Amino acid sequence: MKIIRTIQEMKSEVKRLKREGGSLGFIPTMGALHEGHTSLFQRSADENDYTAASIFVNPLQFGPNEDLDAYPRSEQGDIAAADKHGVDLLFIPSVQEMYPRPMTTVIHVKNGADVLCGKSRPGHFDGVATVVNKLLHIVPADRAYFGRKDIQAAAVLTNMISDYHLDTELVICDTVREASGLAKSSRNVYLSDSEKQEAAHIYKALTRAKALWEKGERPQETVEVVKEHLNNSTTGRIDYVEALPFPSLDPLDTTSNMWVIACAVYFNKARLIDNITVTAVSSYDQTGKKEKSHV
Ligand code: AMP
């Protein structure tokens, strides 16, 4: 595995691999790698001839009061994990390398950024879309792998790739979980033992909601079930619970077959997110009232 820190070298290595033929998979990350990330590396390695990954904690996607400085960093462990899981090129640029001057042109996400995490993190998805656009110009991979856990990022990036006619296929991969059901996250290190046990209820609540959805409950009713379960089983403070069509994330969209029930919960030192996807043949009218029955 090659470790590369400059854009120029990364671009020329990618060009070299492409000249050799074969497909290239790419996984952008912010490091502090865990099994969620390495499952993406492994999937790319299984599906492509070459795999590139990046580690970059992107300042543009952090708000003024967010955890940019405190974001966990573990470069040596990350390098070993990437090497072990099939990464050929590991791109670790500095902030100065990625942003040698303040950006004069940024991407503004017009749709799907004012719901879910976007509500409490204004500008966050502009930062995500801008950095992934930059990265996909440095690494124009055939496929880019993203986790379902960050479903709003997956939605925004699906739309961005389509808007900008990028030649990269976005592949959404299943969320990797602890045995308890808690979604693996770099921020789980901030949970106390008892919070960790409570946080397992996030997935339990979402699973209950999915079961009800499949029995024909309406989006708003499933949302209420998740809220009630979280309030009864955790000390965390709910940021949001929402059910929305994917990838538009537009509550008025009646065409989508896939919906997402998503939530965010604040614990003492960490805000956790999770979601579950559900299928509907039917569409919903604007009040969320079901028009036909579910699959
Ligand atoms: P991050 O380092 O948080 O920016 O995440 C990099 C990529 O890893 C994103 O596409 C995430 O959705 C994905 N990811 C993070 N946690 C998990 C997980 N538990 N399971 C699957 N993918 C994940």
Short mmCIF file of C-alpha atoms and ligand atoms in Angstrom, two decimals:
data_model
loop_
_atom_site.label_atom_id
_atom_site.label_comp_id
_atom_site.label_asym_id
_atom_site.label_seq_id
_atom_site.Cartn_x
_atom_site.Cartn_y
_atom_site.Cartn_z
CA MET A 1 0.00 0.00 0.00
CA LYS A 2 1.28 3.45 -0.95
CA ILE A 3 0.72 6.36 1.44
CA ILE A 4 0.34 9.62 -0.47
CA ARG A 5 0.09 13.10 0.98
CA THR A 6 0.00 15.39 -2.05
CA ILE A 7 -2.73 15.91 -4.64
CA GLN A 8 -0.23 15.89 -7.47
CA GLU A 9 1.18 12.48 -6.51
CA MET A 10 -2.29 11.04 -5.88
CA LYS A 11 -3.49 12.19 -9.30
CA SER A 12 -0.48 10.71 -11.06
CA GLU A 13 -0.76 7.38 -9.17
CA VAL A 14 -4.48 7.15 -10.09
CA LYS A 15 -3.63 7.90 -13.73
CA ARG A 16 -0.93 5.23 -13.66
CA LEU A 17 -3.36 2.61 -12.27
CA LYS A 18 -5.99 3.57 -14.85
CA ARG A 19 -3.46 3.23 -17.67
CA GLU A 20 -2.78 -0.30 -16.46
CA GLY A 21 -6.49 -1.01 -16.96
CA GLY A 22 -8.96 -2.46 -14.48
CA SER A 23 -11.43 -0.78 -12.19
CA LEU A 24 -10.80 1.53 -9.26
CA GLY A 25 -12.87 1.77 -6.07
CA PHE A 26 -12.56 4.71 -3.67
CA ILE A 27 -13.57 5.22 -0.04
CA PRO A 28 -13.37 8.70 1.49
CA THR A 29 -13.13 8.69 5.31
CA MET A 30 -12.23 10.96 8.20
CA GLY A 31 -10.04 8.29 9.81
CA ALA A 32 -10.34 6.81 13.32
CA LEU A 33 -11.09 3.71 11.32
CA HIS A 34 -13.27 0.89 12.65
CA GLU A 35 -14.98 -2.15 11.14
CA GLY A 36 -17.57 0.10 9.45
CA HIS A 37 -14.84 1.70 7.37
CA THR A 38 -12.86 -1.47 6.77
CA SER A 39 -16.01 -3.23 5.51
CA LEU A 40 -16.12 -0.58 2.77
CA PHE A 41 -12.42 -1.14 1.94
CA GLN A 42 -13.01 -4.88 1.79
CA ARG A 43 -16.05 -4.54 -0.45
CA SER A 44 -14.16 -2.29 -2.83
CA ALA A 45 -11.21 -4.68 -2.88
CA ASP A 46 -13.59 -7.55 -3.68
CA GLU A 47 -15.31 -5.65 -6.50
CA ASN A 48 -12.41 -3.75 -8.10
CA ASP A 49 -8.88 -4.30 -9.34
CA TYR A 50 -7.59 -1.40 -7.23
CA THR A 51 -8.79 0.37 -4.12
CA ALA A 52 -7.99 3.89 -2.98
CA ALA A 53 -9.06 5.44 0.31
CA SER A 54 -8.61 8.85 1.87
CA ILE A 55 -8.30 10.06 5.43
CA PHE A 56 -9.15 13.72 5.78
CA VAL A 57 -10.96 15.47 8.61
CA ASN A 58 -12.67 18.12 6.52
CA PRO A 59 -12.92 21.47 8.36
CA LEU A 60 -15.52 22.70 5.87
CA GLN A 61 -18.16 20.31 7.21
CA PHE A 62 -17.75 21.24 10.89
CA GLY A 63 -19.73 24.11 12.41
CA PRO A 64 -18.08 26.63 14.78
CA ASN A 65 -19.26 24.78 17.91
CA GLU A 66 -18.65 21.26 16.65
CA ASP A 67 -15.95 18.73 17.47
CA LEU A 68 -13.36 19.46 14.72
CA ASP A 69 -10.41 19.77 17.12
CA ALA A 70 -11.65 16.94 19.33
CA TYR A 71 -12.41 14.61 16.39
CA PRO A 72 -10.54 11.35 17.16
CA ARG A 73 -7.35 10.86 15.15
CA SER A 74 -5.29 7.65 14.96
CA GLU A 75 -3.11 7.74 11.88
CA GLN A 76 -0.77 4.83 12.64
CA GLY A 77 -3.63 2.44 13.45
CA ASP A 78 -5.55 3.68 10.40
CA ILE A 79 -2.62 2.97 8.08
CA ALA A 80 -2.35 -0.59 9.42
CA ALA A 81 -6.13 -1.13 9.07
CA ALA A 82 -6.22 0.18 5.49
CA ASP A 83 -3.23 -1.96 4.52
CA LYS A 84 -4.85 -5.06 6.03
CA HIS A 85 -8.16 -4.55 4.22
CA GLY A 86 -7.06 -4.25 0.62
CA VAL A 87 -6.30 -0.54 0.14
CA ASP A 88 -3.63 0.07 -2.54
CA LEU A 89 -3.44 3.86 -2.33
CA LEU A 90 -4.05 5.71 0.94
CA PHE A 91 -4.40 9.47 0.48
CA ILE A 92 -3.74 11.49 3.67
CA PRO A 93 -3.62 15.17 2.66
CA SER A 94 -3.16 18.03 5.12
CA VAL A 95 -5.73 20.82 5.43
CA GLN A 96 -3.22 23.13 3.70
CA GLU A 97 -2.94 20.66 0.81
CA MET A 98 -6.72 20.42 0.32
CA TYR A 99 -7.45 24.10 1.02
CA PRO A 100 -4.32 26.11 0.12
CA ARG A 101 -6.52 29.22 0.18
CA PRO A 102 -10.13 29.78 1.27
CA MET A 103 -12.45 28.24 -1.32
CA THR A 104 -13.76 30.72 -3.86
CA THR A 105 -16.35 28.26 -5.22
CA VAL A 106 -18.30 25.86 -3.05
CA ILE A 107 -21.18 23.49 -3.61
CA HIS A 108 -24.46 24.49 -2.03
CA VAL A 109 -26.90 21.64 -1.44
CA LYS A 110 -30.30 22.98 -2.40
CA ASN A 111 -32.46 19.93 -1.67
CA GLY A 112 -32.25 17.52 1.21
CA ALA A 113 -30.02 19.62 3.46
CA ASP A 114 -32.71 21.18 5.66
CA VAL A 115 -33.99 17.91 7.16
CA LEU A 116 -32.47 15.26 9.50
CA CYS A 117 -28.89 16.25 10.50
CA GLY A 118 -29.00 19.30 8.23
CA LYS A 119 -31.46 21.03 10.57
CA SER A 120 -29.01 21.21 13.46
CA ARG A 121 -25.86 21.35 11.28
CA PRO A 122 -26.37 24.25 8.85
CA GLY A 123 -23.77 24.19 6.07
CA HIS A 124 -22.60 20.69 6.99
CA PHE A 125 -23.75 19.05 3.76
CA ASP A 126 -22.33 21.91 1.64
CA GLY A 127 -19.00 20.99 3.23
CA VAL A 128 -19.51 17.27 2.60
CA ALA A 129 -20.56 17.77 -1.04
CA THR A 130 -17.70 20.20 -1.69
CA VAL A 131 -14.98 17.95 -0.29
CA VAL A 132 -16.31 14.80 -1.97
CA ASN A 133 -16.51 16.70 -5.26
CA LYS A 134 -12.87 17.74 -4.81
CA LEU A 135 -11.85 14.19 -3.86
CA LEU A 136 -13.64 12.67 -6.85
CA HIS A 137 -11.72 15.06 -9.12
CA ILE A 138 -8.46 13.92 -7.53
CA VAL A 139 -9.56 10.25 -7.56
CA PRO A 140 -12.02 9.79 -10.45
CA ALA A 141 -12.84 6.23 -9.39
CA ASP A 142 -15.26 3.88 -11.13
CA ARG A 143 -17.06 3.30 -7.83
CA ALA A 144 -17.14 5.18 -4.53
CA TYR A 145 -18.30 3.32 -1.42
CA PHE A 146 -20.33 4.99 1.32
CA GLY A 147 -22.00 3.61 4.44
CA ARG A 148 -25.76 3.52 4.83
CA LYS A 149 -25.19 4.78 8.37
CA ASP A 150 -24.67 8.31 7.00
CA ILE A 151 -27.79 8.06 4.90
CA GLN A 152 -28.22 11.81 4.39
CA ALA A 153 -24.66 12.10 3.05
CA ALA A 154 -25.40 9.17 0.74
CA ALA A 155 -28.55 10.94 -0.50
CA VAL A 156 -26.87 14.32 -0.99
CA LEU A 157 -23.90 12.72 -2.78
CA THR A 158 -26.14 10.57 -5.00
CA ASN A 159 -27.79 13.80 -6.15
CA MET A 160 -24.47 15.69 -6.44
CA ILE A 161 -22.90 12.96 -8.60
CA SER A 162 -25.94 13.07 -10.87
CA ASP A 163 -26.04 16.90 -11.02
CA TYR A 164 -22.34 17.13 -11.95
CA HIS A 165 -22.31 14.18 -14.39
CA LEU A 166 -19.45 12.52 -12.52
CA ASP A 167 -18.42 9.14 -13.88
CA THR A 168 -18.33 7.50 -10.46
CA GLU A 169 -21.00 5.05 -9.38
CA LEU A 170 -21.98 5.54 -5.72
CA VAL A 171 -22.32 2.24 -3.86
CA ILE A 172 -24.19 2.30 -0.55
CA CYS A 173 -23.09 -0.40 1.90
CA ASP A 174 -24.83 -1.81 4.96
CA THR A 175 -24.17 -0.41 8.41
CA VAL A 176 -21.77 -2.47 10.51
CA ARG A 177 -22.97 -2.85 14.10
CA GLU A 178 -21.78 -4.02 17.49
CA ALA A 179 -23.34 -7.28 18.71
CA SER A 180 -25.77 -5.07 20.68
CA GLY A 181 -27.01 -3.45 17.47
CA LEU A 182 -25.23 -0.13 18.14
CA ALA A 183 -23.91 1.23 14.83
CA LYS A 184 -20.11 1.39 14.85
CA SER A 185 -18.97 4.99 14.90
CA SER A 186 -15.75 6.88 15.54
CA ARG A 187 -17.71 8.87 18.13
CA ASN A 188 -18.67 5.78 20.21
CA VAL A 189 -15.41 6.23 22.15
CA TYR A 190 -17.07 9.19 23.88
CA LEU A 191 -19.85 7.05 25.38
CA SER A 192 -19.70 5.83 28.98
CA ASP A 193 -20.39 2.12 29.54
CA SER A 194 -23.95 2.78 30.63
CA GLU A 195 -24.56 5.15 27.68
CA LYS A 196 -23.27 2.43 25.36
CA GLN A 197 -25.89 0.05 26.71
CA GLU A 198 -28.59 2.68 26.34
CA ALA A 199 -27.42 3.57 22.83
CA ALA A 200 -28.15 -0.01 21.73
CA HIS A 201 -31.80 0.97 22.04
CA ILE A 202 -31.48 3.26 19.03
CA TYR A 203 -31.37 0.28 16.67
CA LYS A 204 -33.99 -1.57 18.72
CA ALA A 205 -36.34 1.40 18.31
CA LEU A 206 -35.68 1.59 14.56
CA THR A 207 -36.22 -2.16 14.16
CA ARG A 208 -39.57 -1.90 15.97
CA ALA A 209 -40.53 0.95 13.68
CA LYS A 210 -39.61 -1.08 10.61
CA ALA A 211 -41.77 -3.98 11.78
CA LEU A 212 -44.71 -1.62 12.25
CA TRP A 213 -44.06 0.01 8.88
CA GLU A 214 -44.19 -3.38 7.24
CA LYS A 215 -47.56 -3.98 8.89
CA GLY A 216 -48.81 -0.80 7.24
CA GLU A 217 -48.26 1.97 9.79
CA ARG A 218 -47.91 5.52 8.45
CA PRO A 219 -44.56 7.37 8.60
CA GLN A 220 -45.66 9.69 11.42
CA GLU A 221 -46.82 6.78 13.57
CA THR A 222 -43.54 4.92 13.16
CA VAL A 223 -41.69 8.13 14.07
CA GLU A 224 -43.71 8.41 17.28
CA VAL A 225 -42.88 4.79 18.19
CA VAL A 226 -39.16 5.50 17.83
CA LYS A 227 -39.44 8.66 19.95
CA GLU A 228 -41.35 6.86 22.69
CA HIS A 229 -38.91 3.93 22.74
CA LEU A 230 -35.89 6.26 22.94
CA ASN A 231 -37.43 8.41 25.67
CA ASN A 232 -38.32 5.33 27.73
CA SER A 233 -35.00 3.49 27.30
CA THR A 234 -32.25 6.11 27.19
CA THR A 235 -31.13 9.24 29.00
CA GLY A 236 -30.16 10.70 25.62
CA ARG A 237 -31.86 13.78 24.21
CA ILE A 238 -33.55 13.26 20.85
CA ASP A 239 -32.36 15.67 18.16
CA TYR A 240 -34.73 14.31 15.52
CA VAL A 241 -36.64 11.26 14.38
CA GLU A 242 -37.94 11.51 10.80
CA ALA A 243 -39.25 9.24 8.04
CA LEU A 244 -38.46 10.46 4.53
CA PRO A 245 -38.23 9.15 0.96
CA PHE A 246 -34.72 8.35 -0.31
CA PRO A 247 -32.77 9.96 -2.01
CA SER A 248 -34.89 13.09 -2.40
CA LEU A 249 -35.43 13.43 1.38
CA ASP A 250 -38.39 15.50 0.30
CA PRO A 251 -41.48 14.80 2.42
CA LEU A 252 -43.65 15.76 -0.56
CA ASP A 253 -42.00 13.23 -2.89
CA THR A 254 -44.57 10.53 -3.62
CA THR A 255 -42.54 8.62 -6.21
CA SER A 256 -39.81 6.97 -4.15
CA ASN A 257 -40.02 3.27 -3.32
CA MET A 258 -37.43 3.51 -0.61
CA TRP A 259 -37.92 5.41 2.63
CA VAL A 260 -35.61 5.98 5.53
CA ILE A 261 -36.52 6.20 9.20
CA ALA A 262 -33.63 8.12 10.77
CA CYS A 263 -32.76 9.57 14.13
CA ALA A 264 -30.07 11.44 16.04
CA VAL A 265 -29.63 11.33 19.80
CA TYR A 266 -27.39 13.48 22.00
CA PHE A 267 -25.55 11.73 24.81
CA ASN A 268 -23.19 13.53 27.19
CA LYS A 269 -20.21 13.81 24.86
CA ALA A 270 -21.47 12.35 21.59
CA ARG A 271 -24.32 12.79 19.18
CA LEU A 272 -25.20 9.45 17.58
CA ILE A 273 -27.07 8.88 14.32
CA ASP A 274 -28.66 5.78 12.87
CA ASN A 275 -31.37 4.83 10.41
CA ILE A 276 -33.21 1.95 8.86
CA THR A 277 -34.50 1.72 5.31
CA VAL A 278 -37.95 0.45 4.43
CA THR A 279 -39.61 -0.32 1.14
CA ALA A 280 -42.97 0.89 0.02
CA VAL A 281 -44.74 0.16 -3.23
CA SER A 282 -47.28 2.68 -2.21
CA SER A 283 -46.76 6.39 -2.05
CA TYR A 284 -47.92 8.81 0.60
CA ASP A 285 -49.91 11.93 0.16
CA GLN A 286 -48.63 15.21 1.57
CA THR A 287 -50.02 14.57 5.05
CA GLY A 288 -48.11 11.29 5.24
CA LYS A 289 -51.36 9.37 4.86
CA LYS A 290 -50.91 6.02 3.14
CA GLU A 291 -52.59 5.69 -0.24
CA LYS A 292 -51.89 2.01 -0.93
CA SER A 293 -50.53 -0.82 1.15
CA HIS A 294 -46.86 -1.61 1.76
CA VAL A 295 -44.96 -4.48 0.27
P1 AMP B 1 -16.48 8.97 8.24
O1 AMP B 1 -15.06 8.59 8.54
O2 AMP B 1 -17.32 9.10 9.46
O3 AMP B 1 -16.55 10.16 7.32
O4 AMP B 1 -17.08 7.77 7.42
C1 AMP B 1 -16.51 7.34 6.21
C2 AMP B 1 -17.42 6.36 5.57
O5 AMP B 1 -17.59 5.22 6.42
C3 AMP B 1 -18.83 6.94 5.33
O6 AMP B 1 -19.29 6.53 4.05
C4 AMP B 1 -19.63 6.31 6.43
O7 AMP B 1 -21.00 6.18 6.12
C5 AMP B 1 -18.97 4.95 6.55
N1 AMP B 1 -19.27 4.36 7.85
C6 AMP B 1 -19.12 4.93 9.08
N2 AMP B 1 -19.58 4.11 10.03
C7 AMP B 1 -20.05 3.00 9.40
C8 AMP B 1 -20.65 1.79 9.84
N3 AMP B 1 -20.87 1.54 11.12
N4 AMP B 1 -21.01 0.87 8.90
C9 AMP B 1 -20.79 1.12 7.58
N5 AMP B 1 -20.21 2.23 7.10
C10 AMP B 1 -19.85 3.17 8.00
#
